[in-house]
Coordinates of C-alpha atoms and ligand atoms in Angstrom, one line a residue:
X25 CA 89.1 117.5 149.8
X26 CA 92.4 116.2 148.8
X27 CA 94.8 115.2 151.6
X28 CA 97.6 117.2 152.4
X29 CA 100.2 115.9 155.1
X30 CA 103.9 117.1 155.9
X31 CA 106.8 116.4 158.0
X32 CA 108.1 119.3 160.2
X33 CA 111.8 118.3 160.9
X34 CA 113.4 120.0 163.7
X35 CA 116.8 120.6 162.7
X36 CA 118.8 119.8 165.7
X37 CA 121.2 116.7 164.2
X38 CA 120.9 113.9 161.9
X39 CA 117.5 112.5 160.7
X40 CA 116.8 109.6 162.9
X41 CA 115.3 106.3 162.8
X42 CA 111.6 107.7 164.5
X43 CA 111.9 110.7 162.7
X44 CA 112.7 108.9 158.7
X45 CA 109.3 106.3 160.4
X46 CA 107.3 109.4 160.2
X47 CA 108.6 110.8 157.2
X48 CA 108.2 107.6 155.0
X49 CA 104.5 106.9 157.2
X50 CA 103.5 110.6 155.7
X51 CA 105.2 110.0 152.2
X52 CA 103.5 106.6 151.8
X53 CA 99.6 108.7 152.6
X54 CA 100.6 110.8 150.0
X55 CA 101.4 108.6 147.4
X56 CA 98.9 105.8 148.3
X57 CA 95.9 108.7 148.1
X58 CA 96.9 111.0 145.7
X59 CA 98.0 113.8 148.0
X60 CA 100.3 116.4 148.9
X61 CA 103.5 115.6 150.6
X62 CA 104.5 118.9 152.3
X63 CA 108.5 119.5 154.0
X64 CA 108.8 122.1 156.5
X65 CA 111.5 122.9 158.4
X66 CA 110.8 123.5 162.3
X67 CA 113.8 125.7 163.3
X68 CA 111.8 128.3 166.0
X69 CA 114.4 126.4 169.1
X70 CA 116.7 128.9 167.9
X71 CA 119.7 127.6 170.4
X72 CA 119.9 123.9 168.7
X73 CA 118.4 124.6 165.2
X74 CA 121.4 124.7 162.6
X75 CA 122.0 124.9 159.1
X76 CA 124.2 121.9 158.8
X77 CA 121.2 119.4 160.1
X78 CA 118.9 120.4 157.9
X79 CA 121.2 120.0 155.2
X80 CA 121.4 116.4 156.5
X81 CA 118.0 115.8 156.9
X82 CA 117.3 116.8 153.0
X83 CA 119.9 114.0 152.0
X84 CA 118.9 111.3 154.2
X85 CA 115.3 112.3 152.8
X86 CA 116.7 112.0 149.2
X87 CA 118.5 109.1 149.7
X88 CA 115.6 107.1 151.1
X89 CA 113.7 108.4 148.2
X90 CA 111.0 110.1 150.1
X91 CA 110.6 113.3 147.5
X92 CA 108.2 115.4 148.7
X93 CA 105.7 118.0 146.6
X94 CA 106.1 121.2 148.5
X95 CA 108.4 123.0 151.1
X96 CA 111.7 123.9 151.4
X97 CA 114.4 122.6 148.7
X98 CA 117.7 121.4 149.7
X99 CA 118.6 124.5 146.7
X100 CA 117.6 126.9 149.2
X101 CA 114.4 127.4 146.8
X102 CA 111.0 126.7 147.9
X103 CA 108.2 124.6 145.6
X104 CA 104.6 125.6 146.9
X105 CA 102.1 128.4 147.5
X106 CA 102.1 128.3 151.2
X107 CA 105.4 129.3 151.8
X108 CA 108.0 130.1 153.1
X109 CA 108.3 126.3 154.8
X110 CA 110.9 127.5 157.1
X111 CA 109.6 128.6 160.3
X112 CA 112.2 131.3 161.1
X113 CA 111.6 132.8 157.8
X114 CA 107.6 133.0 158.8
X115 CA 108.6 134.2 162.1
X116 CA 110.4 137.6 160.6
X117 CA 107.2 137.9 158.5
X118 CA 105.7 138.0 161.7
X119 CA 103.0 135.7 160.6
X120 CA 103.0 134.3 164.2
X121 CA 102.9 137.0 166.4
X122 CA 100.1 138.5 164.2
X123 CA 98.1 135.6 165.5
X124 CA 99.1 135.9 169.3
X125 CA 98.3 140.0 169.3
X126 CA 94.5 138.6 167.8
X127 CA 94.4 135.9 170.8
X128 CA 95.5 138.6 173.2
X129 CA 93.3 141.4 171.9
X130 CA 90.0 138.6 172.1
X131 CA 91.3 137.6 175.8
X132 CA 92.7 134.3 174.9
X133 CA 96.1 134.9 175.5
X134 CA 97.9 137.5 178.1
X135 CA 101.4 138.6 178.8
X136 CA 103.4 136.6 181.6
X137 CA 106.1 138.4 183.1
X138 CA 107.0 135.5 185.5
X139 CA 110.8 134.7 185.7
X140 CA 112.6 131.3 185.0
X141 CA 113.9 131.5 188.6
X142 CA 110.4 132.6 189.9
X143 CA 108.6 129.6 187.8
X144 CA 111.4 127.2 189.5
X145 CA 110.2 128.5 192.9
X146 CA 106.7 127.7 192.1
X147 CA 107.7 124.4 190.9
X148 CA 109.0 123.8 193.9
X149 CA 106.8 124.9 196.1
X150 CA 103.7 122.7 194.2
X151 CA 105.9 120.1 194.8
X152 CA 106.5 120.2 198.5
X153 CA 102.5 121.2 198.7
X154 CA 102.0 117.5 196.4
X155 CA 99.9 120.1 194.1
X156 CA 100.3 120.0 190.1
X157 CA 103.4 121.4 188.8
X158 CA 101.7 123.1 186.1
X159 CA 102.1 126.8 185.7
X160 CA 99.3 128.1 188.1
X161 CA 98.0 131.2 185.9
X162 CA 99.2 134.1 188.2
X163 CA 99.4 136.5 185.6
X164 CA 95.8 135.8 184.2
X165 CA 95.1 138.9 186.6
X166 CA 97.8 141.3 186.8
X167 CA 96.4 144.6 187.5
X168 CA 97.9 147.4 185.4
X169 CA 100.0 149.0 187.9
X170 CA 101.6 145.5 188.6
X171 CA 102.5 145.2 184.8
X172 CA 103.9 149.0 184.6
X173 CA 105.7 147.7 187.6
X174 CA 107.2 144.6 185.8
X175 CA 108.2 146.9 182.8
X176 CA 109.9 149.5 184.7
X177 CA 112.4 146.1 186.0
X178 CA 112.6 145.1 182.8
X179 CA 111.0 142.2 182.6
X180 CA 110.2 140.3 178.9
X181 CA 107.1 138.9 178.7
X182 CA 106.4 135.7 176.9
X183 CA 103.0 135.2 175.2
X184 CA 100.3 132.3 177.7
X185 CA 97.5 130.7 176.1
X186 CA 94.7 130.3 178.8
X187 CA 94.1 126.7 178.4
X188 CA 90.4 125.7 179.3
X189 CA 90.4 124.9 182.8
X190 CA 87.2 122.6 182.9
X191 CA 85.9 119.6 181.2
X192 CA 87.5 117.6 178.9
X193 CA 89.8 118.2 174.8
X194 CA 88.5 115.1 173.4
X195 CA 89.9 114.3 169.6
X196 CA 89.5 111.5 167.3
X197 CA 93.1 109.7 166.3
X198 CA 93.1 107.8 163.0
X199 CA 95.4 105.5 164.8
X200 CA 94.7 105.6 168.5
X201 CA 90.6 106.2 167.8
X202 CA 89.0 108.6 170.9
X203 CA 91.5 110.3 173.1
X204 CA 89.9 112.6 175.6
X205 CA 92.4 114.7 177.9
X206 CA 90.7 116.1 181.3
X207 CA 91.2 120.2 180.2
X208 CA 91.9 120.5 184.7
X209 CA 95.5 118.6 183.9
X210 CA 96.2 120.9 180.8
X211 CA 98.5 124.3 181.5
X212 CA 98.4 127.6 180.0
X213 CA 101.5 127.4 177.6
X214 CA 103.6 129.6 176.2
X215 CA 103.4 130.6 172.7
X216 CA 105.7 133.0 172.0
X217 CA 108.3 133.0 174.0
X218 CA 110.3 136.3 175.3
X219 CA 112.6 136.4 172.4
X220 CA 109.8 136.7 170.4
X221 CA 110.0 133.3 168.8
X222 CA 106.9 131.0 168.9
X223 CA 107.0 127.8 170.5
X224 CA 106.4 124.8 168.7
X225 CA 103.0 124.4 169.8
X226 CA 101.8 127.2 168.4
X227 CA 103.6 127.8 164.9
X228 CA 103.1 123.9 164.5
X229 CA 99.4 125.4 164.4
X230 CA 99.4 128.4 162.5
X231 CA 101.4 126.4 159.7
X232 CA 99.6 122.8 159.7
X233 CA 96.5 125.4 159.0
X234 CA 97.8 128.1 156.6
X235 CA 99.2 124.9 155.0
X236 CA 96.4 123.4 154.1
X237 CA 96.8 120.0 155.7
X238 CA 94.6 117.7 156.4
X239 CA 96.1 114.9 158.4
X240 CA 98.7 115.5 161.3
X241 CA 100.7 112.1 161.4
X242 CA 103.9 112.1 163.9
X243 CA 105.0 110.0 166.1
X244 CA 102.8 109.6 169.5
X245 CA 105.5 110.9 171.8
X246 CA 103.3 114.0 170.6
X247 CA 100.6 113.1 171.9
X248 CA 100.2 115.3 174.8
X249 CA 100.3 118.2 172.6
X250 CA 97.7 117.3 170.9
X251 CA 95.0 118.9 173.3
X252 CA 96.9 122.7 173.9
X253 CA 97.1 122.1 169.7
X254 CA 93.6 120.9 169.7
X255 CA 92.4 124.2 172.1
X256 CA 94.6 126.3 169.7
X257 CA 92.8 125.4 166.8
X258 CA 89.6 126.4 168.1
X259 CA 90.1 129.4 170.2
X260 CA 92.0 131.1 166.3
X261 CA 88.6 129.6 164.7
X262 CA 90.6 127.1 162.6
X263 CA 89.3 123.8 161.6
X264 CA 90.9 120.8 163.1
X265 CA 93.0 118.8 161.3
X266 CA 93.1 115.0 161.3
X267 CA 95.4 113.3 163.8
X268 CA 97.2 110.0 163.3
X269 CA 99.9 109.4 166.3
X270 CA 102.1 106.4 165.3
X271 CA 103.4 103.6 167.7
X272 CA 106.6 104.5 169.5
X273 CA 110.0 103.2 168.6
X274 CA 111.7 100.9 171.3
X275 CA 114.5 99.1 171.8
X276 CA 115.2 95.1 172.5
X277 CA 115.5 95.7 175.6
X278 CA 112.0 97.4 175.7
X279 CA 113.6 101.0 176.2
X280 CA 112.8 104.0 173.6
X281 CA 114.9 103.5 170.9
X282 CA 118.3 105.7 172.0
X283 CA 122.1 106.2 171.2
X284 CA 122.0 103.0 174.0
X285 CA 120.7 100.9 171.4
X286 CA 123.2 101.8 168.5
X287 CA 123.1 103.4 165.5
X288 CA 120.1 106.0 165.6
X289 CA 120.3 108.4 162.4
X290 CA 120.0 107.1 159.0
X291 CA 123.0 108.8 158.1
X292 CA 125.2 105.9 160.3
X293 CA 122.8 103.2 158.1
X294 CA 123.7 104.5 155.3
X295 CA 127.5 104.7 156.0
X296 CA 127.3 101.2 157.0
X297 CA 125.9 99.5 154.1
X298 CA 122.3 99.8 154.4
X299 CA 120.1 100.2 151.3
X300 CA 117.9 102.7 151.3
X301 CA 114.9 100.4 149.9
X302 CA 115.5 98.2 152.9
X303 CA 115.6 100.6 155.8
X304 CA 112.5 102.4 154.1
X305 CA 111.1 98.5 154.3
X306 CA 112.2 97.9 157.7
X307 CA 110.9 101.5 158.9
X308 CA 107.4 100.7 157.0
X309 CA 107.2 97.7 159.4
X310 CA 107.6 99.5 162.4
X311 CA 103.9 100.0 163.4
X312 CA 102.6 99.3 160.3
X313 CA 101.9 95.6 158.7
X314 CA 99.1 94.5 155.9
X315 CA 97.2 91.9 156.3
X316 CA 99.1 89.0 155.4
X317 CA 102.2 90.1 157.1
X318 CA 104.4 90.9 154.3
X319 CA 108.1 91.2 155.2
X320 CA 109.8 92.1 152.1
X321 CA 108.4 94.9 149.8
X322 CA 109.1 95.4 145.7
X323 CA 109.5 99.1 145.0
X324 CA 106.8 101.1 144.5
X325 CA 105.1 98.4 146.3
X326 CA 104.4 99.7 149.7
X327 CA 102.9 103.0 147.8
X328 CA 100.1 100.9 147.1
X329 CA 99.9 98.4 149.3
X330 CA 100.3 101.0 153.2
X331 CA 97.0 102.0 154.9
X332 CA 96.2 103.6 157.8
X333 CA 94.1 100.7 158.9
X334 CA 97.4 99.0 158.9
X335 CA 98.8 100.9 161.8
X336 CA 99.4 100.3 164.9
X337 CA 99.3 101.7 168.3
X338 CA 101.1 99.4 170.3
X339 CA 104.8 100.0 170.3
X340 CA 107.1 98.7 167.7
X341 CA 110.7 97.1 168.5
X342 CA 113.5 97.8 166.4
X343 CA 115.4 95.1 165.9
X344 CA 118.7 95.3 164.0
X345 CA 119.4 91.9 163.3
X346 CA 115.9 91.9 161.3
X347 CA 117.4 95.1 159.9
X348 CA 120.8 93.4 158.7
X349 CA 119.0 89.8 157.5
X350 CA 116.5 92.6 155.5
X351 CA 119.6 94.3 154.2
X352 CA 121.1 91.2 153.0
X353 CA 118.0 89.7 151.1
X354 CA 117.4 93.1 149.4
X355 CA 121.2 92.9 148.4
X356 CA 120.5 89.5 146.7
X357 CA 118.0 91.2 144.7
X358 CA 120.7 93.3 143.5
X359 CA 122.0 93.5 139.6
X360 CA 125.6 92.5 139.9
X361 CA 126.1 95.5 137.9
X362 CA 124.2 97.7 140.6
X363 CA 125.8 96.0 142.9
X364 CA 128.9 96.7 141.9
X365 CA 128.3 100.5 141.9
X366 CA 126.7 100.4 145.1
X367 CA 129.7 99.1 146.5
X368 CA 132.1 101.0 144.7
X369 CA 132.5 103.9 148.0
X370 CA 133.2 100.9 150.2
X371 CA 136.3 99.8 148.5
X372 CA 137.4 103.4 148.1
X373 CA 136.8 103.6 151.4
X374 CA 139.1 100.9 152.4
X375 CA 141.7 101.9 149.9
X376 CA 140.5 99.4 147.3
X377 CA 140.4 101.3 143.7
X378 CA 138.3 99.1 141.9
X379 CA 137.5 99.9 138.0
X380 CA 134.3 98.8 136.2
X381 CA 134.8 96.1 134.0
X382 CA 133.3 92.6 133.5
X383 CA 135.9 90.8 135.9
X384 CA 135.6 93.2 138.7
X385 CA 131.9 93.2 138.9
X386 CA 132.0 89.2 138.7
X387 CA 134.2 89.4 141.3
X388 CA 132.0 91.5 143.7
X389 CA 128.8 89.3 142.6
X390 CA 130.7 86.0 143.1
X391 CA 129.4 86.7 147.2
X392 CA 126.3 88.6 146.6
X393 CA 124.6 86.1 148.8
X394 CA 127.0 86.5 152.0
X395 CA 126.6 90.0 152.1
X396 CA 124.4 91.5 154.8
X397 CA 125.9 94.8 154.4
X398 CA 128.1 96.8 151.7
X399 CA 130.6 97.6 154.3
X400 CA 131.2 93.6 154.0
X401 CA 131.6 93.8 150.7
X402 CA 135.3 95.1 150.9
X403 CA 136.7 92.6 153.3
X404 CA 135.7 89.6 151.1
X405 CA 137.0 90.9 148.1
X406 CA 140.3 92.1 149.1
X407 CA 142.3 89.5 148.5
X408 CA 141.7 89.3 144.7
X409 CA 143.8 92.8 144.8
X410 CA 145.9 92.6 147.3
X411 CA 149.1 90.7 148.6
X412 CA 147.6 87.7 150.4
X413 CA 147.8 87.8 154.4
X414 CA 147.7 84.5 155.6
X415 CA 145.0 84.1 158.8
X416 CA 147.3 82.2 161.3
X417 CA 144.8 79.4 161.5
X418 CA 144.4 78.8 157.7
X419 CA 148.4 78.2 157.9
X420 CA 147.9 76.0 161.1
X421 CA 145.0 73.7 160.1
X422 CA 145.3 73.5 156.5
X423 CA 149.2 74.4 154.8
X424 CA 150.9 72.5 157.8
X425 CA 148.7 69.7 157.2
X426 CA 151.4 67.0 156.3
X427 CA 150.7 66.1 152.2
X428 CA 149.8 69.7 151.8
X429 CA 153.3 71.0 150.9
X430 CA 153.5 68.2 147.9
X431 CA 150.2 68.6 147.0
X432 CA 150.9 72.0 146.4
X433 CA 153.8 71.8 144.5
X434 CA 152.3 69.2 142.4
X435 CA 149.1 70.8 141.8
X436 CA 151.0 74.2 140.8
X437 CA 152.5 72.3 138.3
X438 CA 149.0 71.3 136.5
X439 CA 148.1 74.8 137.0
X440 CA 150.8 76.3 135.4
X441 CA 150.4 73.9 132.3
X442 CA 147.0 74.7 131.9
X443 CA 146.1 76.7 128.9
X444 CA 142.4 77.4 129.2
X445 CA 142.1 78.4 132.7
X446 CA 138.1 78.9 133.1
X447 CA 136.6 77.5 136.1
X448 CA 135.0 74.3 134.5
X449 CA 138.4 73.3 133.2
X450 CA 140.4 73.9 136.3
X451 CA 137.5 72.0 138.4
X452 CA 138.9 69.0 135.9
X453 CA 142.1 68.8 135.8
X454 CA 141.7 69.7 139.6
X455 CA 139.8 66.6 140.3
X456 CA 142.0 64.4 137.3
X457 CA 144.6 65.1 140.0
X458 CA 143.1 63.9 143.2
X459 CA 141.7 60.9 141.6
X460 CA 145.0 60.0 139.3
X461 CA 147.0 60.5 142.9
X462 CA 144.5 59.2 145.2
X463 CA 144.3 62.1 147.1
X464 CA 140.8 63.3 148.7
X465 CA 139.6 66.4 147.0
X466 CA 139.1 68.4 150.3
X467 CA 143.1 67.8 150.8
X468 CA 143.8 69.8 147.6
X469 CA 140.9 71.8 147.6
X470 CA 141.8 73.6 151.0
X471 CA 145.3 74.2 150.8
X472 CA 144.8 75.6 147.5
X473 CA 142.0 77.8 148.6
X474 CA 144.4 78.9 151.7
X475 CA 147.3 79.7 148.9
X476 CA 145.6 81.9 146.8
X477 CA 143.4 83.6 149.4
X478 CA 144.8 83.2 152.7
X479 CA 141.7 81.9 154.0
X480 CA 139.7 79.0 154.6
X481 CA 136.3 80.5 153.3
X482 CA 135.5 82.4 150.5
X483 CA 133.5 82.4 147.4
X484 CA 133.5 79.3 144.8
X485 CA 137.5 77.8 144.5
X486 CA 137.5 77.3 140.7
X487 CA 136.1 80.6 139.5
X488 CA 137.9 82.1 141.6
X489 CA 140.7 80.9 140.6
X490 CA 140.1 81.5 137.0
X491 CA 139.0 85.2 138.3
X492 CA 142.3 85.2 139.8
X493 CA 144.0 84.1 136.3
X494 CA 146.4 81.3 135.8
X495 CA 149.9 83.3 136.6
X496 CA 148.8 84.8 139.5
X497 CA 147.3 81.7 141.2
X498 CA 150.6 80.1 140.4
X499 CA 152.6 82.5 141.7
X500 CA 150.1 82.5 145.0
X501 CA 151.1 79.6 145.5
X502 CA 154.6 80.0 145.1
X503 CA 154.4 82.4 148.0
X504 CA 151.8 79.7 150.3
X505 CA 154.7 76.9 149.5
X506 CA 157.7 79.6 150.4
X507 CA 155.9 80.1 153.4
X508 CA 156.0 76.7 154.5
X509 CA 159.7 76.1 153.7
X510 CA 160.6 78.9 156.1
X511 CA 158.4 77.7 158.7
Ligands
LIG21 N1 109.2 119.6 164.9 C1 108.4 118.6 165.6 C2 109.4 117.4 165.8 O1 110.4 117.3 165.1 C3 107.3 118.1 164.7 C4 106.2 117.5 165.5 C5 104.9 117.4 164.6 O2 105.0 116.7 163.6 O3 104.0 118.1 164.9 O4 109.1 116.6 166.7

């Protein structure tokens, strides 16, 4: 049998961290056995499902790279013979309710015609009476004249499932190995609700079987479904698929991952700098790990090397500071001319237009190693195209030092002589000049750096001051010397 698996998005906002886990988890069983990565788009809560998140879902999908074989296509076109993969669509064919009217019609569903307010009350009143706020099956037995009765008021019914009441849903997870539910603690839910819709419990059904697929993977905050699904399954004659329930996602602070923690959708990663092969990296490691521990993953590489013995149940922290020091090694492994383009948006961003040519992509690369994130990328580079702003501290601790003004104007001189102004030769005439003046080379090295940069740190002085070119480093330092007169 070959495996089929899908992720079944529900489109109520941005992809998030837990929700990209399980779609890369799925993606990754796919590749690594040869199966069918299936998309469909869970949009039955009719109130919070929009067509704007799952247009963002599809391109934080894409951007991570996690293509998938069959569903819905961000085109509005569908790939696949079990379609359509959008659940409202299925619902108009009524492919849902056909199912319910065969569960009624066999006795394994009914009509309840109880009201929010009068499932509040009962709520309640289990609650005073320390009894179990499940729904306690009152319309299991409504006598024809009592449902004539509800119909004349009005009432909409919604669709029950009547949940075995005795013994024990017992189902074997790939990940969490025997779970056994006791069937007394399990409720009759609903599965289509009064609008007609079906809850996600029950399309989640229908489709994972018309589907074809073979192993359900998600996150284990579904867990608990797991048994009404289970009961579902069996009471429609379906076979049951294969459950995997991955490890939850928490915090540092040992929380579930939430807004609290920071950024949550991989739309704010990416917008921050992130590379896609990193996050999909970092999210492989969140309750998954081969044997040797492997941190840092080649592409293509976790395709072969994820397993489901590799998963974990026991929760998984996410940790951002891994996150960024991940992000910044997979930078390094960067082309300069890859990073270049990568970084391109962030200088646009910051009002930095940056062409492609030889010097501007040195002049990214010249701090591929100090960047943990593109979004750093433009506040290191800046200065190479823009007026220089002199950090108050740079001025204070280096320029005002008390040689530094004749060091300058001394040094500018050499410069401005020069004629082949490539790094190696301004490193020697730069150094001729400390040792023919007796100066230390820090006390030239720093102001100079300050002059043409306004800072104290930045990438390597003497190519960047060939990247700079000879004029404008002497007129730089025109302005840092200027500076200090008026001061
Ligand atoms: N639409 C559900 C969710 O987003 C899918 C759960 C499942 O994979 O069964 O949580």
């Amino acid at each position: 049998m070959k495996l089929r698996v899908r992720f079944a998005p529900s489109p109520t906002g941005h992809l998030h961290i837990g929700g990209a886990r399980t779609a890369l988890f799925n993606y990754l069983l796919a590749r690594k056995y040869g199966g069918t990565f299936v998309l469909r788009i869970e949009d039955t809560d009719e109130l919070r499902s929009d067509e704007k998140s799952v247009k963002s879902i599809f391109s934080s999908l894409k951007w991570l790279g996690l293509d998938w074989d069959e569903g819905a296509m961000p085109d509005g076109t569908e790939i696949g013979s079990c379609g359509p993969y959008i659940q409202s669509k299925r619902e108009e064919m009524g492919i849902y309710r056909k199912y319910a009217d065969q569960l009624i019609r066999e006795g394994k569903a009914y009509h309840c015609y109880c009201t929010p307010q009068e499932l509040e009350k009962m709520k309640k009143k289990a609650q005073l009476e320390k009894k179990s706020l499940k729904y306690d099956g009152r319309c299991r037995r409504l006598t024809k004249s009592q449902i004539e009765e509800f119909k004349k008021e009005g009432r909409k019914p919604v669709v029950r499932f009547k949940m075995p009441q005795e013994g024990k849903t017992v189902f074997e997870d790939l990940i969490h190995k025997t779970v056994s539910f006791e069937n007394r603690l399990l409720y009759d839910c609903v599965i289509i609700k009064a609008s007609g819709y079906p809850t996600y419990n029950f399309a989640c059904v229908i489709d994972d079987c018309l589907m074809k697929i073979t192993h359900v993977m998600r996150g284990d905050d579904h867990i608990s479904n797991t048994p009404l699904q289970v009961n579902i399954y069996r009471a429609l004659g379906f076979d049951v698929p294969r459950f995997a329930h991955l490890s939850m996602i928490l915090g540092p602070d040992g929380k579930r991952l939430s807004k609290r923690h920071g950024s949550t959708s991989v739309e704010e990663y990416r917008r921050r700098g992130f590379l896609p092969l990193a996050l999909r990296n970092y999210l492989a490691l969140l309750g998954f790990s081969t044997s040797d521990s492997q941190q840092l993953f080649k592409e293509k590489e976790l395709e072969e090397k994820f397993c489901l013995e590799g998963c974990q149940k026991n929760p998984a922290v996410f940790d951002e500071i891994k996150l960024r020091w991940m992000n910044g090694e997979y930078i390094r492994m960067l082309s300069r001319e890859k990073l270049f383009s990568m970084s391109l948006p962030f200088l646009e961003k910051k009002g930095l237009k940056v062409q492609k040519n030889e010097r501007n992509i040195e002049i990214v690369a010249l701090q591929q190693e100090k960047y943990k994130l593109l979004e750093d990328v433009p506040y290191l580079v800046e200065f190479f195209y823009r007026d220089v702003e002199y950090a108050s501290d740079a001025v204070e601790k280096v320029l005002k030092k008390p040689r530094a003004r004749a060091i300058l104007e001394s040094i500018q001189k050499v410069y401005r002589e020069m004629k082949d102004f490539t790094e190696k030769e301004i490193e020697a005439k730069t150094r001729e000049f400390a040792r023919s003046n007796n100066y230390k080379t820090a006390e030239i090295f720093h102001p100079v750096r300050v002059s043409v940069s306004g800072r104290t740190q930045g990438p390597t002085l003497f190519k960047m001051l060939e990247l700079l070119g000879r004029e404008e480093t002497v007129r730089r330092i025109s302005i840092a010397r200027r500076l200090l007169e008026s001061a």
